């Protein structure tokens, strides 16, 4: 379990992480979302013992990372796939890690197979790796010590669609076996698919958290009536914004019960009224962080 309590990090007058608290539970993948500069990486570096906090605490399994004996056997960390010795081969990097951890070298071959790096690729120097190959090597290194907690910062960067599917399956299986996963990404669609719990951070503060269903609950209503034009006008008079929905009807920025009250008061017969469960996490994310992000997040499949 990862526990973060009232975590704050200041760099002079700049507050990179501002009183952040959350918990990542065993058996779950926790997705950490936010625009660039929101504080995701700084928070993860503090958890991994690489950056000191200005105040607050971050513990892994109830212990500060720096106090864990042989921590890589307890916590697997991948914060920067490019931060690997470019002059060594992938296999050499894993063998050195195995020696440091005091685990059998046979584990190296198991990890290379798990992340689908071929013998030829394993014997290639890392300077000749693509970003996707470096991500696979970094994940292999994080899993080498058979930890029960994973902390991964943007692990899908550089992976092709097949690689992203592979990573998603790997992490899902890991969590299903009782592992704890903290996964940061700006590929919002991937987080929506894989995460059990979602944290949204903007300007160093947690602006939303919960399951996908919880975050999308109350995110508007889908409504159809015998006279949608009259219903739209009635909702507008009640200061409820409504817009045409795909397939007919309206999507309203209000809870279903509020839409129903307006329709009843206006004598408009409804034929459908339900939560706006068609809303996407991307839309919710943009709404929550529109005042804090400095640039648009990269959405999967977006054109440059």
One Martini backbone bead per residue (centre of mass of N, CA, C, O) as a GRO file, in nm:
protein
  304
    1UNK     BB    1   0.098   0.035   0.020
    2UNK     BB    2   0.017   0.377  -0.052
    3UNK     BB    3   0.096   0.673   0.150
    4UNK     BB    4  -0.037   1.008   0.139
    5UNK     BB    5   0.037   1.302   0.357
    6UNK     BB    6   0.041   1.627   0.324
    7UNK     BB    7   0.197   1.692   0.059
    8UNK     BB    8   0.491   1.908   0.018
    9UNK     BB    9   0.654   2.114  -0.250
   10UNK     BB   10   0.924   2.347  -0.254
   11UNK     BB   11   1.058   2.608  -0.487
   12UNK     BB   12   1.064   2.844  -0.316
   13UNK     BB   13   0.776   3.001  -0.440
   14UNK     BB   14   0.720   2.723  -0.554
   15UNK     BB   15   0.441   2.493  -0.577
   16UNK     BB   16   0.435   2.161  -0.676
   17UNK     BB   17   0.315   2.048  -0.398
   18UNK     BB   18  -0.028   2.068  -0.240
   19UNK     BB   19  -0.151   1.895  -0.003
   20UNK     BB   20  -0.124   1.579  -0.055
   21UNK     BB   21  -0.374   1.304  -0.056
   22UNK     BB   22  -0.336   0.938  -0.060
   23UNK     BB   23  -0.430   0.595  -0.170
   24UNK     BB   24  -0.285   0.271  -0.247
   25UNK     BB   25  -0.415  -0.039  -0.317
   26UNK     BB   26  -0.435  -0.354  -0.308
   27UNK     BB   27  -0.546  -0.480  -0.621
   28UNK     BB   28  -0.473  -0.194  -0.761
   29UNK     BB   29  -0.513   0.061  -1.005
   30UNK     BB   30  -0.360   0.381  -0.999
   31UNK     BB   31  -0.446   0.677  -1.151
   32UNK     BB   32  -0.232   0.957  -1.267
   33UNK     BB   33  -0.359   1.277  -1.343
   34UNK     BB   34  -0.209   1.537  -1.557
   35UNK     BB   35  -0.063   1.795  -1.651
   36UNK     BB   36   0.197   1.951  -1.720
   37UNK     BB   37   0.318   2.054  -1.404
   38UNK     BB   38   0.117   1.930  -1.170
   39UNK     BB   39   0.299   1.692  -0.981
   40UNK     BB   40   0.346   1.391  -1.042
   41UNK     BB   41   0.657   1.339  -1.047
   42UNK     BB   42   0.720   1.463  -0.773
   43UNK     BB   43   0.551   1.269  -0.606
   44UNK     BB   44   0.698   1.006  -0.701
   45UNK     BB   45   0.983   1.091  -0.604
   46UNK     BB   46   0.908   1.105  -0.307
   47UNK     BB   47   0.814   0.814  -0.270
   48UNK     BB   48   1.110   0.708  -0.392
   49UNK     BB   49   1.337   0.898  -0.239
   50UNK     BB   50   1.451   1.144  -0.446
   51UNK     BB   51   1.264   1.362  -0.297
   52UNK     BB   52   1.221   1.597  -0.073
   53UNK     BB   53   1.003   1.705   0.148
   54UNK     BB   54   0.869   1.983   0.303
   55UNK     BB   55   0.600   1.820   0.370
   56UNK     BB   56   0.500   1.544   0.493
   57UNK     BB   57   0.405   1.206   0.376
   58UNK     BB   58   0.563   0.892   0.244
   59UNK     BB   59   0.452   0.553   0.208
   60UNK     BB   60   0.564   0.201   0.189
   61UNK     BB   61   0.425  -0.024   0.369
   62UNK     BB   62   0.469   0.195   0.621
   63UNK     BB   63   0.743   0.298   0.476
   64UNK     BB   64   1.002   0.459   0.404
   65UNK     BB   65   1.194   0.409   0.140
   66UNK     BB   66   1.481   0.456   0.284
   67UNK     BB   67   1.395   0.213   0.510
   68UNK     BB   68   1.412  -0.011   0.300
   69UNK     BB   69   1.522  -0.314   0.256
   70UNK     BB   70   1.589  -0.376  -0.041
   71UNK     BB   71   1.359  -0.216  -0.217
   72UNK     BB   72   1.335  -0.374  -0.503
   73UNK     BB   73   1.180  -0.621  -0.347
   74UNK     BB   74   0.917  -0.418  -0.289
   75UNK     BB   75   0.984  -0.183  -0.514
   76UNK     BB   76   0.886  -0.078  -0.830
   77UNK     BB   77   1.072   0.153  -1.050
   78UNK     BB   78   0.951   0.400  -1.310
   79UNK     BB   79   1.052   0.735  -1.422
   80UNK     BB   80   1.292   0.687  -1.659
   81UNK     BB   81   1.366   0.523  -1.949
   82UNK     BB   82   1.634   0.700  -2.028
   83UNK     BB   83   1.781   0.621  -1.741
   84UNK     BB   84   2.016   0.450  -1.907
   85UNK     BB   85   2.286   0.280  -1.997
   86UNK     BB   86   2.388   0.323  -2.322
   87UNK     BB   87   2.654   0.114  -2.322
   88UNK     BB   88   2.464  -0.105  -2.247
   89UNK     BB   89   2.297  -0.377  -2.228
   90UNK     BB   90   2.007  -0.505  -2.132
   91UNK     BB   91   2.125  -0.758  -1.993
   92UNK     BB   92   2.338  -0.612  -1.821
   93UNK     BB   93   2.149  -0.442  -1.652
   94UNK     BB   94   1.999  -0.684  -1.523
   95UNK     BB   95   2.244  -0.831  -1.404
   96UNK     BB   96   2.333  -0.601  -1.216
   97UNK     BB   97   2.070  -0.591  -1.057
   98UNK     BB   98   2.077  -0.883  -0.954
   99UNK     BB   99   2.342  -0.855  -0.796
  100UNK     BB  100   2.244  -0.625  -0.609
  101UNK     BB  101   1.986  -0.798  -0.499
  102UNK     BB  102   2.050  -1.113  -0.476
  103UNK     BB  103   1.958  -1.262  -0.739
  104UNK     BB  104   1.900  -1.468  -0.975
  105UNK     BB  105   1.993  -1.475  -1.312
  106UNK     BB  106   1.737  -1.622  -1.420
  107UNK     BB  107   1.550  -1.370  -1.397
  108UNK     BB  108   1.636  -1.224  -1.653
  109UNK     BB  109   1.510  -1.411  -1.865
  110UNK     BB  110   1.221  -1.383  -1.760
  111UNK     BB  111   1.195  -1.074  -1.810
  112UNK     BB  112   1.257  -1.064  -2.110
  113UNK     BB  113   1.015  -1.239  -2.185
  114UNK     BB  114   0.789  -1.073  -2.055
  115UNK     BB  115   0.876  -0.799  -2.238
  116UNK     BB  116   0.966  -0.890  -2.532
  117UNK     BB  117   1.284  -0.938  -2.544
  118UNK     BB  118   1.506  -1.039  -2.743
  119UNK     BB  119   1.815  -1.164  -2.764
  120UNK     BB  120   1.908  -0.946  -2.964
  121UNK     BB  121   1.803  -0.703  -2.796
  122UNK     BB  122   1.954  -0.771  -2.527
  123UNK     BB  123   2.248  -0.738  -2.693
  124UNK     BB  124   2.182  -0.447  -2.717
  125UNK     BB  125   2.242  -0.129  -2.704
  126UNK     BB  126   2.063   0.125  -2.561
  127UNK     BB  127   2.128   0.347  -2.777
  128UNK     BB  128   1.955   0.147  -2.991
  129UNK     BB  129   1.695   0.212  -2.861
  130UNK     BB  130   1.387   0.254  -2.829
  131UNK     BB  131   1.153   0.378  -2.627
  132UNK     BB  132   0.989   0.118  -2.606
  133UNK     BB  133   1.232  -0.062  -2.521
  134UNK     BB  134   1.299   0.102  -2.265
  135UNK     BB  135   1.035   0.046  -2.127
  136UNK     BB  136   1.062  -0.259  -2.111
  137UNK     BB  137   1.326  -0.257  -1.950
  138UNK     BB  138   1.219  -0.092  -1.708
  139UNK     BB  139   1.002  -0.298  -1.627
  140UNK     BB  140   1.194  -0.533  -1.581
  141UNK     BB  141   1.351  -0.391  -1.353
  142UNK     BB  142   1.105  -0.343  -1.163
  143UNK     BB  143   1.039  -0.675  -1.156
  144UNK     BB  144   1.297  -0.835  -1.068
  145UNK     BB  145   1.232  -0.837  -0.737
  146UNK     BB  146   0.935  -0.910  -0.687
  147UNK     BB  147   0.730  -0.694  -0.623
  148UNK     BB  148   0.424  -0.544  -0.459
  149UNK     BB  149   0.516  -0.262  -0.589
  150UNK     BB  150   0.424  -0.001  -0.830
  151UNK     BB  151   0.610   0.275  -0.996
  152UNK     BB  152   0.479   0.458  -1.283
  153UNK     BB  153   0.608   0.688  -1.528
  154UNK     BB  154   0.496   0.687  -1.831
  155UNK     BB  155   0.506   0.376  -1.969
  156UNK     BB  156   0.361   0.432  -2.266
  157UNK     BB  157   0.584   0.567  -2.385
  158UNK     BB  158   0.657   0.449  -2.716
  159UNK     BB  159   0.421   0.267  -2.750
  160UNK     BB  160   0.245   0.066  -2.917
  161UNK     BB  161  -0.058  -0.072  -2.927
  162UNK     BB  162   0.053  -0.352  -2.847
  163UNK     BB  163   0.218  -0.248  -2.603
  164UNK     BB  164  -0.018  -0.130  -2.443
  165UNK     BB  165  -0.172  -0.393  -2.416
  166UNK     BB  166   0.048  -0.544  -2.268
  167UNK     BB  167   0.072  -0.355  -2.023
  168UNK     BB  168  -0.219  -0.376  -1.931
  169UNK     BB  169  -0.213  -0.682  -1.876
  170UNK     BB  170   0.021  -0.688  -1.677
  171UNK     BB  171  -0.104  -0.494  -1.459
  172UNK     BB  172  -0.367  -0.647  -1.414
  173UNK     BB  173  -0.238  -0.912  -1.316
  174UNK     BB  174  -0.079  -0.791  -1.085
  175UNK     BB  175  -0.325  -0.684  -0.925
  176UNK     BB  176  -0.483  -0.957  -0.912
  177UNK     BB  177  -0.234  -1.070  -0.718
  178UNK     BB  178  -0.209  -0.798  -0.507
  179UNK     BB  179  -0.097  -0.559  -0.629
  180UNK     BB  180   0.051  -0.230  -0.640
  181UNK     BB  181  -0.053   0.054  -0.850
  182UNK     BB  182   0.124   0.343  -0.980
  183UNK     BB  183  -0.007   0.540  -1.257
  184UNK     BB  184   0.120   0.754  -1.496
  185UNK     BB  185  -0.075   0.965  -1.732
  186UNK     BB  186  -0.186   1.126  -2.057
  187UNK     BB  187  -0.342   0.863  -2.142
  188UNK     BB  188  -0.660   0.862  -2.072
  189UNK     BB  189  -0.777   0.607  -2.201
  190UNK     BB  190  -0.595   0.406  -2.048
  191UNK     BB  191  -0.686   0.479  -1.763
  192UNK     BB  192  -0.986   0.420  -1.806
  193UNK     BB  193  -0.936   0.111  -1.853
  194UNK     BB  194  -0.732   0.024  -1.599
  195UNK     BB  195  -0.841   0.186  -1.365
  196UNK     BB  196  -0.978   0.185  -1.040
  197UNK     BB  197  -0.828   0.445  -0.960
  198UNK     BB  198  -0.854   0.813  -0.964
  199UNK     BB  199  -0.620   1.085  -1.011
  200UNK     BB  200  -0.650   1.443  -1.012
  201UNK     BB  201  -0.407   1.690  -1.114
  202UNK     BB  202  -0.365   2.050  -1.027
  203UNK     BB  203  -0.135   2.257  -0.926
  204UNK     BB  204  -0.062   2.028  -0.690
  205UNK     BB  205  -0.367   1.935  -0.677
  206UNK     BB  206  -0.636   1.759  -0.583
  207UNK     BB  207  -0.945   1.758  -0.787
  208UNK     BB  208  -0.981   1.435  -0.814
  209UNK     BB  209  -1.145   1.126  -0.684
  210UNK     BB  210  -1.184   0.784  -0.788
  211UNK     BB  211  -1.375   0.620  -0.963
  212UNK     BB  212  -1.495   0.628  -1.268
  213UNK     BB  213  -1.794   0.625  -1.185
  214UNK     BB  214  -1.770   0.853  -0.975
  215UNK     BB  215  -1.661   1.077  -1.170
  216UNK     BB  216  -1.914   1.044  -1.378
  217UNK     BB  217  -2.105   1.099  -1.178
  218UNK     BB  218  -2.308   1.370  -1.248
  219UNK     BB  219  -2.222   1.418  -1.565
  220UNK     BB  220  -2.504   1.461  -1.622
  221UNK     BB  221  -2.771   1.424  -1.875
  222UNK     BB  222  -3.000   1.209  -2.042
  223UNK     BB  223  -3.256   1.338  -2.275
  224UNK     BB  224  -3.602   1.270  -2.372
  225UNK     BB  225  -3.875   1.401  -2.568
  226UNK     BB  226  -4.164   1.526  -2.731
  227UNK     BB  227  -4.004   1.828  -2.681
  228UNK     BB  228  -3.689   1.941  -2.711
  229UNK     BB  229  -3.719   2.243  -2.758
  230UNK     BB  230  -3.881   2.306  -2.502
  231UNK     BB  231  -3.678   2.180  -2.305
  232UNK     BB  232  -3.437   2.360  -2.367
  233UNK     BB  233  -3.579   2.623  -2.284
  234UNK     BB  234  -3.642   2.541  -1.991
  235UNK     BB  235  -3.350   2.489  -1.903
  236UNK     BB  236  -3.245   2.772  -1.964
  237UNK     BB  237  -3.434   2.918  -1.756
  238UNK     BB  238  -3.279   2.722  -1.527
  239UNK     BB  239  -2.967   2.731  -1.588
  240UNK     BB  240  -2.944   2.485  -1.803
  241UNK     BB  241  -2.729   2.326  -1.997
  242UNK     BB  242  -2.807   2.230  -2.342
  243UNK     BB  243  -2.750   1.964  -2.586
  244UNK     BB  244  -2.724   1.791  -2.846
  245UNK     BB  245  -2.745   1.446  -2.909
  246UNK     BB  246  -2.647   1.160  -3.001
  247UNK     BB  247  -2.944   1.014  -3.129
  248UNK     BB  248  -3.080   1.219  -2.960
  249UNK     BB  249  -3.163   1.461  -2.772
  250UNK     BB  250  -3.011   1.548  -2.453
  251UNK     BB  251  -2.740   1.721  -2.289
  252UNK     BB  252  -2.711   1.786  -1.942
  253UNK     BB  253  -2.578   2.012  -1.680
  254UNK     BB  254  -2.729   1.788  -1.481
  255UNK     BB  255  -2.915   1.627  -1.286
  256UNK     BB  256  -3.175   1.424  -1.344
  257UNK     BB  257  -3.369   1.544  -1.125
  258UNK     BB  258  -3.353   1.839  -1.232
  259UNK     BB  259  -3.462   1.784  -1.513
  260UNK     BB  260  -3.732   1.657  -1.422
  261UNK     BB  261  -3.847   1.909  -1.277
  262UNK     BB  262  -3.855   2.094  -1.523
  263UNK     BB  263  -4.042   1.919  -1.695
  264UNK     BB  264  -4.281   1.906  -1.499
  265UNK     BB  265  -4.325   2.219  -1.472
  266UNK     BB  266  -4.367   2.227  -1.808
  267UNK     BB  267  -4.525   1.971  -1.924
  268UNK     BB  268  -4.303   1.754  -2.013
  269UNK     BB  269  -4.259   1.465  -2.185
  270UNK     BB  270  -4.076   1.182  -2.101
  271UNK     BB  271  -3.870   0.902  -2.252
  272UNK     BB  272  -3.583   0.995  -2.123
  273UNK     BB  273  -3.375   0.933  -1.815
  274UNK     BB  274  -3.023   0.975  -1.750
  275UNK     BB  275  -2.720   0.939  -1.698
  276UNK     BB  276  -2.414   1.065  -1.842
  277UNK     BB  277  -2.241   0.781  -1.933
  278UNK     BB  278  -2.105   0.888  -2.213
  279UNK     BB  279  -1.893   1.023  -2.083
  280UNK     BB  280  -1.567   1.127  -2.083
  281UNK     BB  281  -1.275   1.157  -1.916
  282UNK     BB  282  -1.154   1.383  -2.087
  283UNK     BB  283  -1.371   1.596  -2.031
  284UNK     BB  284  -1.346   1.599  -1.726
  285UNK     BB  285  -1.046   1.670  -1.715
  286UNK     BB  286  -1.065   1.944  -1.861
  287UNK     BB  287  -1.264   2.076  -1.667
  288UNK     BB  288  -1.086   2.049  -1.402
  289UNK     BB  289  -0.800   2.178  -1.557
  290UNK     BB  290  -0.845   2.454  -1.722
  291UNK     BB  291  -0.708   2.648  -1.489
  292UNK     BB  292  -0.408   2.475  -1.469
  293UNK     BB  293  -0.319   2.438  -1.748
  294UNK     BB  294  -0.063   2.508  -1.998
  295UNK     BB  295  -0.150   2.253  -2.168
  296UNK     BB  296  -0.240   2.018  -2.370
  297UNK     BB  297  -0.307   1.708  -2.368
  298UNK     BB  298  -0.225   1.397  -2.480
  299UNK     BB  299  -0.419   1.226  -2.699
  300UNK     BB  300  -0.517   0.949  -2.812
  301UNK     BB  301  -0.489   0.994  -3.163
  302UNK     BB  302  -0.374   1.258  -3.197
  303UNK     BB  303  -0.297   1.524  -3.398
  304UNK     BB  304  -0.024   1.740  -3.469
   0.00000   0.00000   0.00000
